[in-house]
Coordinates of C-alpha atoms in Angstrom, one line a residue:
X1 CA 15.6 11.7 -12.6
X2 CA 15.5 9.7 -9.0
X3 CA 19.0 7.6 -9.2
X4 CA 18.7 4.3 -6.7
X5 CA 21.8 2.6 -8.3
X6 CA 22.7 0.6 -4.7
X7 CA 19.9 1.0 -3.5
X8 CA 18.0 -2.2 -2.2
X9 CA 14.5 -2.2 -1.8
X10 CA 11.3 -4.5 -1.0
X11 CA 7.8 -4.0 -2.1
X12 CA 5.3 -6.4 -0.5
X13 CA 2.3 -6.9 -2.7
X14 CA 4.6 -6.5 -5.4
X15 CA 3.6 -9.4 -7.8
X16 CA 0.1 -7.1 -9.6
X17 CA -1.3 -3.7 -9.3
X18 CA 0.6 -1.2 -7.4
X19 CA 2.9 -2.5 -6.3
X20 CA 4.0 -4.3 -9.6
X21 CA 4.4 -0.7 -10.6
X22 CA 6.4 0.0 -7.8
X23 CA 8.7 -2.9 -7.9
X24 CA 9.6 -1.9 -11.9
X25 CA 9.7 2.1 -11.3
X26 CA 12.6 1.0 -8.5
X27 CA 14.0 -1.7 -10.3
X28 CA 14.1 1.0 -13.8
X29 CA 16.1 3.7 -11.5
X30 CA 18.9 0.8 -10.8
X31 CA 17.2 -0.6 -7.0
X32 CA 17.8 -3.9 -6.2
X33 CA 14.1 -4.6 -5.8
X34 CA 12.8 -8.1 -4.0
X35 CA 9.3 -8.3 -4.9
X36 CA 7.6 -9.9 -1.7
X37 CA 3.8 -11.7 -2.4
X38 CA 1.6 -14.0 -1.1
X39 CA 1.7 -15.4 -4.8
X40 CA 5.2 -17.5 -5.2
X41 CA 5.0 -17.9 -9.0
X42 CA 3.2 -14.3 -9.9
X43 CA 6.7 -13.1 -7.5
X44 CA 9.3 -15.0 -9.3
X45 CA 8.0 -14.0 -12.7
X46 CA 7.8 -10.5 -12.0
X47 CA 11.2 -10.7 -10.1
X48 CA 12.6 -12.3 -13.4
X49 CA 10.9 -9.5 -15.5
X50 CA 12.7 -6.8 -13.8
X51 CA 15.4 -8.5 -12.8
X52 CA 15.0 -8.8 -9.2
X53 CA 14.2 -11.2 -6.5
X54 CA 11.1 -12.8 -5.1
X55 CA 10.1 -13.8 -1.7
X56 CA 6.6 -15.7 -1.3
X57 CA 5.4 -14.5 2.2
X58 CA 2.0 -14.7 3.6
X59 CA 1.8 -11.5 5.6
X60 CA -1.7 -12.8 6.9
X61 CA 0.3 -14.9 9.0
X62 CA 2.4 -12.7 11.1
X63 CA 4.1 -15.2 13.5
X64 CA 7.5 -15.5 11.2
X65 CA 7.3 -11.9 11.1
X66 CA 8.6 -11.5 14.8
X67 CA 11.6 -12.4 14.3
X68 CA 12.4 -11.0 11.6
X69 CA 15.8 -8.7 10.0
X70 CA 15.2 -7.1 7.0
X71 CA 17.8 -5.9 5.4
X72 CA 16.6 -3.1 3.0
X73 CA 17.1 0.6 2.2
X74 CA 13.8 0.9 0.8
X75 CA 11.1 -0.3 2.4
X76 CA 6.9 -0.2 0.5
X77 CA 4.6 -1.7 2.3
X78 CA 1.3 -2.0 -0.2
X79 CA 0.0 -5.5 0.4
X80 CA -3.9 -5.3 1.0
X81 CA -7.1 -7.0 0.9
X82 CA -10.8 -5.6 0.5
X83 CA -13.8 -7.0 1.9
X84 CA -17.2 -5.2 1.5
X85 CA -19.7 -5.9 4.2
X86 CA -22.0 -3.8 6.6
X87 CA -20.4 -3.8 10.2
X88 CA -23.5 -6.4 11.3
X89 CA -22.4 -8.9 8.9
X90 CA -18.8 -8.4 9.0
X91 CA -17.4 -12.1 9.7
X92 CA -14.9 -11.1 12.7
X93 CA -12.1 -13.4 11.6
X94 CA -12.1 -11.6 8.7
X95 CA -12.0 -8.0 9.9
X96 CA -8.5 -9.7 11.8
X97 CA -7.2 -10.7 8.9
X98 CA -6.9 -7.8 6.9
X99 CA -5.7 -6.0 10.3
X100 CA -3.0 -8.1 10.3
X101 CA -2.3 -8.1 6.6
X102 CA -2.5 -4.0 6.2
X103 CA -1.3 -2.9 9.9
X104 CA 0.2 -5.7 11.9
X105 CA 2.5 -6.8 9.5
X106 CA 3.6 -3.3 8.0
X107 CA 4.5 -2.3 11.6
X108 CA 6.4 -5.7 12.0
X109 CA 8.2 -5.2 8.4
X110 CA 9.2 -1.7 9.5
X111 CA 10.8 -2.8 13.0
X112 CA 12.6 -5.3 11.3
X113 CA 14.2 -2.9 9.0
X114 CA 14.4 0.2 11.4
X115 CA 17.8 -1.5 13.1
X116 CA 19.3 -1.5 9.2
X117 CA 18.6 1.6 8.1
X118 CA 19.7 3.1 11.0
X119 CA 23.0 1.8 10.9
X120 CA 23.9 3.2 7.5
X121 CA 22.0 6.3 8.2
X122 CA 19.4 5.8 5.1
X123 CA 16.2 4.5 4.9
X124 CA 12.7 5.2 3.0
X125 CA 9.9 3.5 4.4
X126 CA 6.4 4.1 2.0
X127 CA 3.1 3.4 3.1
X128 CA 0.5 2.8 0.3
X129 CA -2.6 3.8 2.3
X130 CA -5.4 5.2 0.4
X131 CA -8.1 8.1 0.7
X132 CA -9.8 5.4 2.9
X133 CA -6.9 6.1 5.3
X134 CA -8.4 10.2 5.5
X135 CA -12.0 9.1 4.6
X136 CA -14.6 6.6 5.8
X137 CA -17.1 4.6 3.4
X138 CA -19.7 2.4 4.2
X139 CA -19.3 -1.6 4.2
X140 CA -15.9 -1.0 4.4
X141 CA -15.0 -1.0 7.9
X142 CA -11.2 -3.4 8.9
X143 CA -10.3 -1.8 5.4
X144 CA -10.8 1.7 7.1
X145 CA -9.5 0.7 10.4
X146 CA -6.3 -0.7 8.8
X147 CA -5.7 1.8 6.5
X148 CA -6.7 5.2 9.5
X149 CA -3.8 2.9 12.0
X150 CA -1.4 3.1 8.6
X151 CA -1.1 6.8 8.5
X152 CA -0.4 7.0 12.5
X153 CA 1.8 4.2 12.1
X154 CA 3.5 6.1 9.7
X155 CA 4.0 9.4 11.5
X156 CA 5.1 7.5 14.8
X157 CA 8.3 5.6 12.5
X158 CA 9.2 9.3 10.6
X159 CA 9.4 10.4 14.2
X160 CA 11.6 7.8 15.4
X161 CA 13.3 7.2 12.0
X162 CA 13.9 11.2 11.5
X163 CA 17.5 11.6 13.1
X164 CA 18.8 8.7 11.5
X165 CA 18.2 9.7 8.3
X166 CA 15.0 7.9 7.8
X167 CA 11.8 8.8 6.5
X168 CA 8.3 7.6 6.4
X169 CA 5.4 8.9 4.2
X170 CA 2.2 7.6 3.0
X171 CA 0.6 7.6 -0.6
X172 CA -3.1 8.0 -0.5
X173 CA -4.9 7.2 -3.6
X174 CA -8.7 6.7 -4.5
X175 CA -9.6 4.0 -6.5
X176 CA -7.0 2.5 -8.5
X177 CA -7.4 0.2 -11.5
X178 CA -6.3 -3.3 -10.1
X179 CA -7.6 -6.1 -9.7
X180 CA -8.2 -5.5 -6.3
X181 CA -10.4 -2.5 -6.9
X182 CA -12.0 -4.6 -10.1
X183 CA -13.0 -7.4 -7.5
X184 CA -14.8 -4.8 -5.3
X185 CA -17.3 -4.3 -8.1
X186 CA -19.5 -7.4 -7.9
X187 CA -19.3 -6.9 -4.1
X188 CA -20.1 -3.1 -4.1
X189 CA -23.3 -4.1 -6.3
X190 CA -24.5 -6.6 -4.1
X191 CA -24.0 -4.5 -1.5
X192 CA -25.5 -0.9 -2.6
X193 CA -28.1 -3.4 -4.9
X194 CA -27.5 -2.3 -8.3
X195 CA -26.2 -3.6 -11.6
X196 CA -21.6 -3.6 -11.5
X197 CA -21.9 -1.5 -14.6
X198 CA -23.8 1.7 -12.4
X199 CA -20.8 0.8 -9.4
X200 CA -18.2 3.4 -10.6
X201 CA -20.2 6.4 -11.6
X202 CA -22.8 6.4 -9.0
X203 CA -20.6 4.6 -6.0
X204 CA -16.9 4.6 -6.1
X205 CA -16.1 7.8 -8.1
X206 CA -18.8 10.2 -7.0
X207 CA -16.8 12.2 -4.9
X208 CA -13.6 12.8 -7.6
X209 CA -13.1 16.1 -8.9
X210 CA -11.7 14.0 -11.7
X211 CA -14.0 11.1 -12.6
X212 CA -11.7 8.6 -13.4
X213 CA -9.7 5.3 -12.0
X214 CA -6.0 6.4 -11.1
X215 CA -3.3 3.8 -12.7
X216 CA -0.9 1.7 -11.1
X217 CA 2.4 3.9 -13.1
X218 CA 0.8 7.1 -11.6
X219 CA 0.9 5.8 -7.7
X220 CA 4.7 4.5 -8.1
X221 CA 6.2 7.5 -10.0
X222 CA 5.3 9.2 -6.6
X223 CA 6.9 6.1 -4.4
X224 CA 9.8 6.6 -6.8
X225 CA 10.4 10.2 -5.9
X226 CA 9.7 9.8 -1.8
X227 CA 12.4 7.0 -2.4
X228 CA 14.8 9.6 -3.5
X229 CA 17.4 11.9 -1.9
X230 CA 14.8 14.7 -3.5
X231 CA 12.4 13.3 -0.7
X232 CA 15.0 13.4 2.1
X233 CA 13.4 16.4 4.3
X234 CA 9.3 14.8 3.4
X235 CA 8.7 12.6 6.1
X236 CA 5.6 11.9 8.6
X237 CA 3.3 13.1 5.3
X238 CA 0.4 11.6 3.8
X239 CA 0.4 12.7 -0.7
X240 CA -3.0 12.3 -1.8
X241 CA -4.1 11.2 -5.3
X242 CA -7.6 10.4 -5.3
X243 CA -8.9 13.0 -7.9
X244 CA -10.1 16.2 -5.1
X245 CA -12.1 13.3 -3.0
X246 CA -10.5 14.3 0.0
X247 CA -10.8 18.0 -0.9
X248 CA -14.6 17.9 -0.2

């Protein structure tokens, strides 16, 4: 079993969904986990749940971000957004936003730890990207775009991070069952123009080898092993879970 007793650790997103699952796989192997979320209460109850700490951040807004030192050993960036639109219609101040939410601010959150890690010669930083980040769907373009600059992002901090002890991997699954992947329903339906009951079998898990949402527990018990000494020669990879998808 992955031991993390000292360990401390911070999972943005962490208040629902994945990372949720994250924050209490860490917290269970004895992290000190702060759950980080745009959501102040959903973060302190979870935080007391697990025994951790919460820290409302808006990582839309990336200003405070600049600045930053984060102080962590264990670093999962998950925090994300959907918004399903053709490229035509796609408001531009959105597309921005979920740039900054899913790129901008995981590559601010990772030089503000980098300085850290380095110094005690540790660090684990795990990037919840998605099949979208090896795979293009329609409507689905800053969600693509973010996710695609996650995986080189990735690559370019296991290459700097590698000699002090430092690794950086990305966990790739296909549709997971969270609310953010339930609120995509109604919007792939109005999109593709059919009922939200047709939306899973015949849009979001056609390509699956295995026709089924992942869960939440399944995504973190692999962040719990990359955050491991097991993981400590994986680095610059991207672990796929999406069912075969990106097999085809």
């Amino acid at each position: 079993m992955t031991k993390l007793t000292g360990r401390r650790a911070v999972v943005t997103g962490g208040a629902s969904g994945i990372g949720l699952a994250c924050a209490e796989a860490l917290a269970a192997a004895g992290a000190e986990v702060t759950i980080a979320d745009i959501d102040g209460t959903a973060a302190e109850a979870a935080a007391k749940r697990i025994g951790g700490t919460a820290w409302r951040v808006d990582l839309g807004d990336t200003s405070p971000l600049a600045d930053l030192v984060l102080d962590t050993d264990i670093l999962v960036n998950n925090a994300g957004v959907q918004h399903v639109r053709p490229i035509v219609e796609f408001e531009p101040a959105q597309f921005a936003l979920m740039l900054r939410i899913m790129l901008e601010s995981p590559f601010l959150l990772i030089r503000a730890a980098l300085p850290g890690m380095s110094e005690r010669g540790f660090g684990r930083i795990i990037n919840v990207s998605s099949v979208h980040g090896l795979r293009a769907s329609p409507y689905k373009s800053a969600y693509v775009a973010a996710k695609h600059g996650l995986e080189g992002l990735s690559k370019v901090a296991a290459l700097e991070g590698g000699e002090h002890g430092i690794t950086s991997n990305c966990i790739n699954p296909g549709y997971v069952r969270t609310p953010l992947v339930e609120r995509q329903i109604a919007d792939q339906a109005r999109a593709h123009g059919i009922p939200e009951e047709e939306v899973l079998p015949k849009i979001m898990l056609t390509e699956s080898a295995i026709p089924r949402l992942v869960e939440p527990h399944e995504v973190a018990s692999l962040a719990l092993w990359l955050a491991g000494d097991d993981a400590r020669m994986v680095t610059g990879a991207s672990y796929t879970m999406d069912g075969g998808w990106s097999a085809r």
